[in-house]
C-alpha positions as a printed NumPy array, in Angstrom:
array([[ 15.83 ,  14.116,  10.333],
       [ 14.449,  12.533,   7.158],
       [ 11.32 ,  13.306,   5.202],
       [  9.5  ,  10.12 ,   4.173],
       [  7.118,   9.134,   1.384],
       [  5.189,   5.918,   2.142],
       [  3.903,   4.507,  -1.154],
       [  1.684,   1.482,  -1.686],
       [ -1.09 ,  -0.088,  -3.655],
       [ -4.283,   0.536,  -1.651],
       [ -5.03 ,  -2.197,   0.915],
       [ -1.378,  -3.223,   1.125],
       [ -0.728,  -2.127,   4.69 ],
       [ -0.505,   1.641,   4.307],
       [ -1.802,   2.38 ,   7.799],
       [  0.417,  -0.266,   9.354],
       [  3.465,   1.386,   7.792],
       [  2.199,   4.832,   8.821],
       [  1.772,   3.69 ,  12.407],
       [  5.301,   2.315,  12.591],
       [  6.764,   5.464,  11.049],
       [  4.828,   7.59 ,  13.552],
       [  6.277,   5.513,  16.425],
       [  9.847,   6.371,  15.418],
       [ 11.497,   9.278,  17.215],
       [ 11.213,  12.541,  15.299],
       [  8.7  ,  11.215,  12.754],
       [  5.421,  12.291,  14.278],
       [  3.753,  14.495,  11.683],
       [  1.885,  13.211,   8.649],
       [  1.051,  15.64 ,   5.848],
       [ -2.115,  15.369,   3.738],
       [ -2.353,  16.4  ,   0.107],
       [ -4.744,  19.25 ,  -0.697],
       [ -8.231,  18.561,  -1.983],
       [-10.469,  15.507,  -1.708],
       [ -7.703,  12.878,  -1.699],
       [ -5.342,  13.082,   1.311],
       [ -2.964,  10.501,  -0.194],
       [ -0.81 ,  11.421,  -3.165],
       [ -2.431,  10.046,  -6.329],
       [ -2.742,  10.636, -10.06 ],
       [ -5.514,  13.097,  -9.208],
       [ -2.996,  15.615,  -7.865],
       [ -1.295,  18.153, -10.075],
       [  2.415,  18.923, -10.077],
       [  1.659,  22.162,  -8.241],
       [ -0.267,  20.3  ,  -5.516],
       [  2.577,  17.81 ,  -5.161],
       [  5.136,  20.569,  -4.742],
       [  2.847,  22.389,  -2.299],
       [  2.58 ,  19.213,  -0.206],
       [  6.284,  18.42 ,  -0.308],
       [  7.065,  21.978,   0.688],
       [  4.797,  21.519,   3.734],
       [  6.72 ,  18.493,   4.998],
       [  9.053,  19.654,   7.704],
       [ 12.047,  17.615,   8.759],
       [ 10.667,  14.495,  10.384],
       [  7.398,  14.575,   8.46 ],
       [  5.895,  11.966,   6.176],
       [  3.472,  11.698,   3.268],
       [  1.504,   8.704,   1.999],
       [  0.506,   7.883,  -1.548],
       [ -0.793,   5.323,  -4.026],
       [  1.125,   6.192,  -7.184],
       [  2.771,   4.167,  -9.894],
       [  6.312,   5.19 , -10.663],
       [  6.986,   8.188, -12.845],
       [ 10.296,  10.024, -13.35 ],
       [  8.497,  13.316, -12.725],
       [  7.266,  12.327,  -9.254],
       [ 10.617,  10.761,  -8.397],
       [ 12.462,  13.924,  -9.408],
       [ 10.171,  16.06 ,  -7.244],
       [ 10.698,  13.773,  -4.245],
       [ 14.436,  13.785,  -4.852],
       [ 14.546,  17.573,  -5.084],
       [ 12.864,  17.853,  -1.681],
       [ 15.156,  15.119,  -0.283],
       [ 12.312,  12.752,   0.532],
       [ 13.063,   9.056,   1.115],
       [ 10.61 ,   6.555,  -0.357],
       [  9.34 ,   3.415,   1.379],
       [  7.417,   1.056,  -0.937],
       [  4.997,  -1.231,   0.913],
       [  4.017,  -4.424,  -0.911],
       [  1.607,  -7.245,  -0.141],
       [  0.532, -10.46 ,  -1.825],
       [ -1.661,  -9.17 ,  -4.693],
       [ -4.285, -11.83 ,  -4.001],
       [ -4.735, -10.514,  -0.463],
       [ -4.868,  -6.983,  -1.866],
       [ -7.698,  -7.958,  -4.222],
       [ -9.785,  -9.569,  -1.473],
       [ -9.244,  -6.686,   0.936],
       [-10.109,  -4.155,  -1.776],
       [-13.369,  -5.895,  -2.661],
       [-14.591,  -5.816,   0.946],
       [-13.413,  -2.238,   1.44 ],
       [-15.245,  -0.899,  -1.624],
       [-18.434,  -2.629,  -0.483],
       [-18.171,  -1.217,   3.045],
       [-16.971,   2.302,   2.267],
       [-19.986,   4.058,   0.747],
       [-17.944,   7.087,  -0.293],
       [-15.623,   5.032,  -2.466],
       [-15.875,   6.131,  -6.092],
       [-16.686,   2.565,  -7.191],
       [-19.032,   1.62 ,  -4.346],
       [-22.29 ,   2.067,  -6.271],
       [-21.015,  -0.023,  -9.16 ],
       [-19.685,  -2.763,  -6.876],
       [-22.851,  -3.321,  -4.916],
       [-24.669,  -3.959,  -8.184],
       [-22.37 ,  -6.941,  -8.821],
       [-24.147,  -9.773,  -6.966],
       [-21.296, -12.242,  -6.405],
       [-17.999, -11.746,  -4.601],
       [-16.229, -13.882,  -7.191],
       [-17.348, -11.5  ,  -9.945],
       [-16.092,  -8.524,  -7.95 ],
       [-12.739, -10.213,  -7.477],
       [-12.564, -10.927, -11.216],
       [-13.13 ,  -7.227, -11.941],
       [-10.23 ,  -6.326,  -9.655],
       [ -8.023,  -8.929, -11.324],
       [ -8.823,  -7.877, -14.891],
       [ -9.412,  -4.17 , -14.352],
       [-12.288,  -2.224, -15.862],
       [-12.708,  -1.56 , -19.564],
       [-11.875,   1.934, -20.867],
       [-14.892,   4.167, -20.331],
       [-16.644,   1.654, -18.047],
       [-15.741,   3.332, -14.766],
       [-14.171,   6.592, -13.679],
       [-11.543,   6.52 , -12.518],
       [-10.682,   3.338, -14.379],
       [ -9.674,   0.339, -12.258],
       [ -6.288,  -0.888, -13.517],
       [ -5.696,  -4.618, -13.698],
       [ -3.725,  -6.027, -10.775],
       [ -0.906,  -6.856, -13.192],
       [ -0.831,  -3.266, -14.43 ],
       [ -0.82 ,  -1.924, -10.876],
       [  2.092,  -4.032,  -9.639],
       [  4.195,  -3.566, -12.763],
       [  3.61 ,   0.17 , -12.455],
       [  4.973,   0.064,  -8.906],
       [  8.031,  -2.064,  -9.685],
       [ 10.303,   0.766, -10.943],
       [ 10.136,   2.426,  -7.517],
       [ 12.442,  -0.371,  -6.345],
       [ 15.053,   0.318,  -9.033],
       [ 14.928,   3.762, -10.631],
       [ 13.13 ,   5.156,  -7.575],
       [ 15.597,   3.743,  -5.021],
       [ 12.749,   2.871,  -2.659],
       [ 13.132,   0.664,   0.383],
       [ 10.791,  -2.305,  -0.115],
       [  8.827,  -3.345,   2.968],
       [  6.586,  -6.432,   2.97 ],
       [  3.24 ,  -6.418,   4.749],
       [  3.698, -10.108,   5.533],
       [  6.838,  -9.324,   7.525],
       [  5.656,  -6.056,   9.021],
       [  2.371,  -7.399,  10.417],
       [  3.995,  -9.62 ,  13.029],
       [  2.49 , -12.57 ,  14.94 ],
       [ -0.9  , -10.9  ,  15.486],
       [ -1.409, -10.856,  11.723],
       [ -0.114, -14.341,  11.016],
       [  3.556, -13.427,  10.624],
       [  6.445, -13.768,  13.035],
       [  8.047, -11.5  ,  15.595],
       [ 11.495, -12.13 ,  14.12 ],
       [ 10.509, -11.018,  10.612],
       [  8.576,  -8.055,  11.966],
       [ 11.554,  -6.88 ,  13.963],
       [ 13.832,  -7.379,  10.962],
       [ 11.55 ,  -5.302,   8.748],
       [ 11.288,  -2.505,  11.294],
       [ 15.065,  -2.525,  11.689],
       [ 15.35 ,  -2.117,   7.888],
       [ 13.263,   1.043,   8.118],
       [ 15.247,   2.353,  11.072],
       [ 18.591,   1.727,   9.336],
       [ 17.381,   3.235,   6.063],
       [ 16.362,   6.425,   7.852],
       [ 19.571,   6.566,   9.876],
       [ 17.819,   6.376,  13.244],
       [ 19.584,   4.952,  16.284],
       [ 17.471,   3.035,  18.796],
       [ 18.167,   0.728,  21.693],
       [ 17.045,  -2.885,  21.379],
       [ 14.336,  -2.357,  23.997],
       [ 12.934,   0.6  ,  22.059],
       [ 12.678,  -1.491,  18.883],
       [ 10.903,  -4.244,  20.801],
       [  8.398,  -1.714,  22.119],
       [  7.637,  -0.495,  18.584],
       [  7.071,  -4.09 ,  17.485],
       [  4.554,  -4.618,  20.276],
       [  2.685,  -1.41 ,  19.393],
       [  2.699,  -1.833,  15.611],
       [ -0.422,  -3.948,  15.04 ],
       [ -3.422,  -1.677,  15.463],
       [ -7.017,  -2.693,  14.75 ],
       [ -8.592,   0.631,  15.698],
       [ -8.34 ,   2.369,  12.322],
       [-11.621,   2.66 ,  10.422],
       [-10.19 ,   0.985,   7.317],
       [ -8.993,  -2.112,   9.226],
       [-10.742,  -5.326,   8.117],
       [ -8.746,  -8.477,   8.694],
       [ -5.032,  -7.741,   8.762],
       [ -4.034, -11.369,   8.226],
       [ -1.49 , -13.006,   5.939],
       [ -2.951, -15.373,   3.32 ],
       [ -6.614, -14.449,   3.824],
       [ -7.108, -14.78 ,   0.048],
       [ -7.121, -18.572,   0.389],
       [-10.59 , -18.399,   1.949],
       [-12.053, -16.701,  -1.142],
       [-10.065, -17.811,  -4.195],
       [-11.615, -20.839,  -5.908],
       [ -9.53 , -22.994,  -8.243],
       [-11.182, -21.242, -11.153],
       [-10.409, -17.793,  -9.779],
       [ -6.822, -18.782,  -9.031],
       [ -6.422, -19.886, -12.651],
       [ -7.842, -16.587, -13.894],
       [ -5.458, -14.694, -11.643],
       [ -2.485, -16.719, -12.862],
       [ -3.491, -16.185, -16.484],
       [ -3.604, -12.412, -15.993],
       [ -0.907, -11.798, -13.414],
       [  0.809, -15.012, -12.397],
       [  4.23 , -13.618, -13.286],
       [  3.998, -10.839, -10.705],
       [  3.81 , -13.441,  -7.924],
       [  7.229, -14.667,  -8.944],
       [  8.553, -11.19 ,  -9.679],
       [  7.652,  -9.959,  -6.19 ],
       [  8.589, -13.209,  -4.435],
       [  5.148, -14.653,  -3.618],
       [  5.716, -18.131,  -5.059]])
């Protein structure tokens, strides 16, 4: 049975992917990284990464929010861990992140965010990123974040899974695309399932009970992006929409 690393930009559908992985036979056990951050991040040392990977038994999985690096890839490869890269429309990621930081009082940027009076200004900060020394940890621009993830799909040999397909009809997608995306995961991991079993996983995938769930809908950004904000996004990161297939 495989070991799996689920990687994503925060608010891209991490828990949705985790739920689907946990519904697959033999993949029941998630492993948390040591310390304050349960997901693999730049805050973890090489020793902590190896400690975590060593703790993943066959059929286990680990989640993370890390840009590609040859060092992390080599560690994953050494421990024979397969990578699944979850992606989502970056505009939806920005909106979801803004609401999450406001709601989650323990977030490292919560205190700074609630001092910003307008949602549009918060969204602009997430588009542009924070200036060096302004916040710790620094917020990377959305362009920087997505371009840092891109090599996982080439050098990192990751299977790319789209939130928009995975979410299914309850999240504004379609059953056909959801099933197709889940079948991609199943085939990539070499798991054999009957058609009825796959259908059951599709029906159980969309889960609103997790504490981090907010909206879970495709295209929610359209309710919050003004023409001016859309222009600012396109000026900073318009090319990543095309690069990742969102235009």
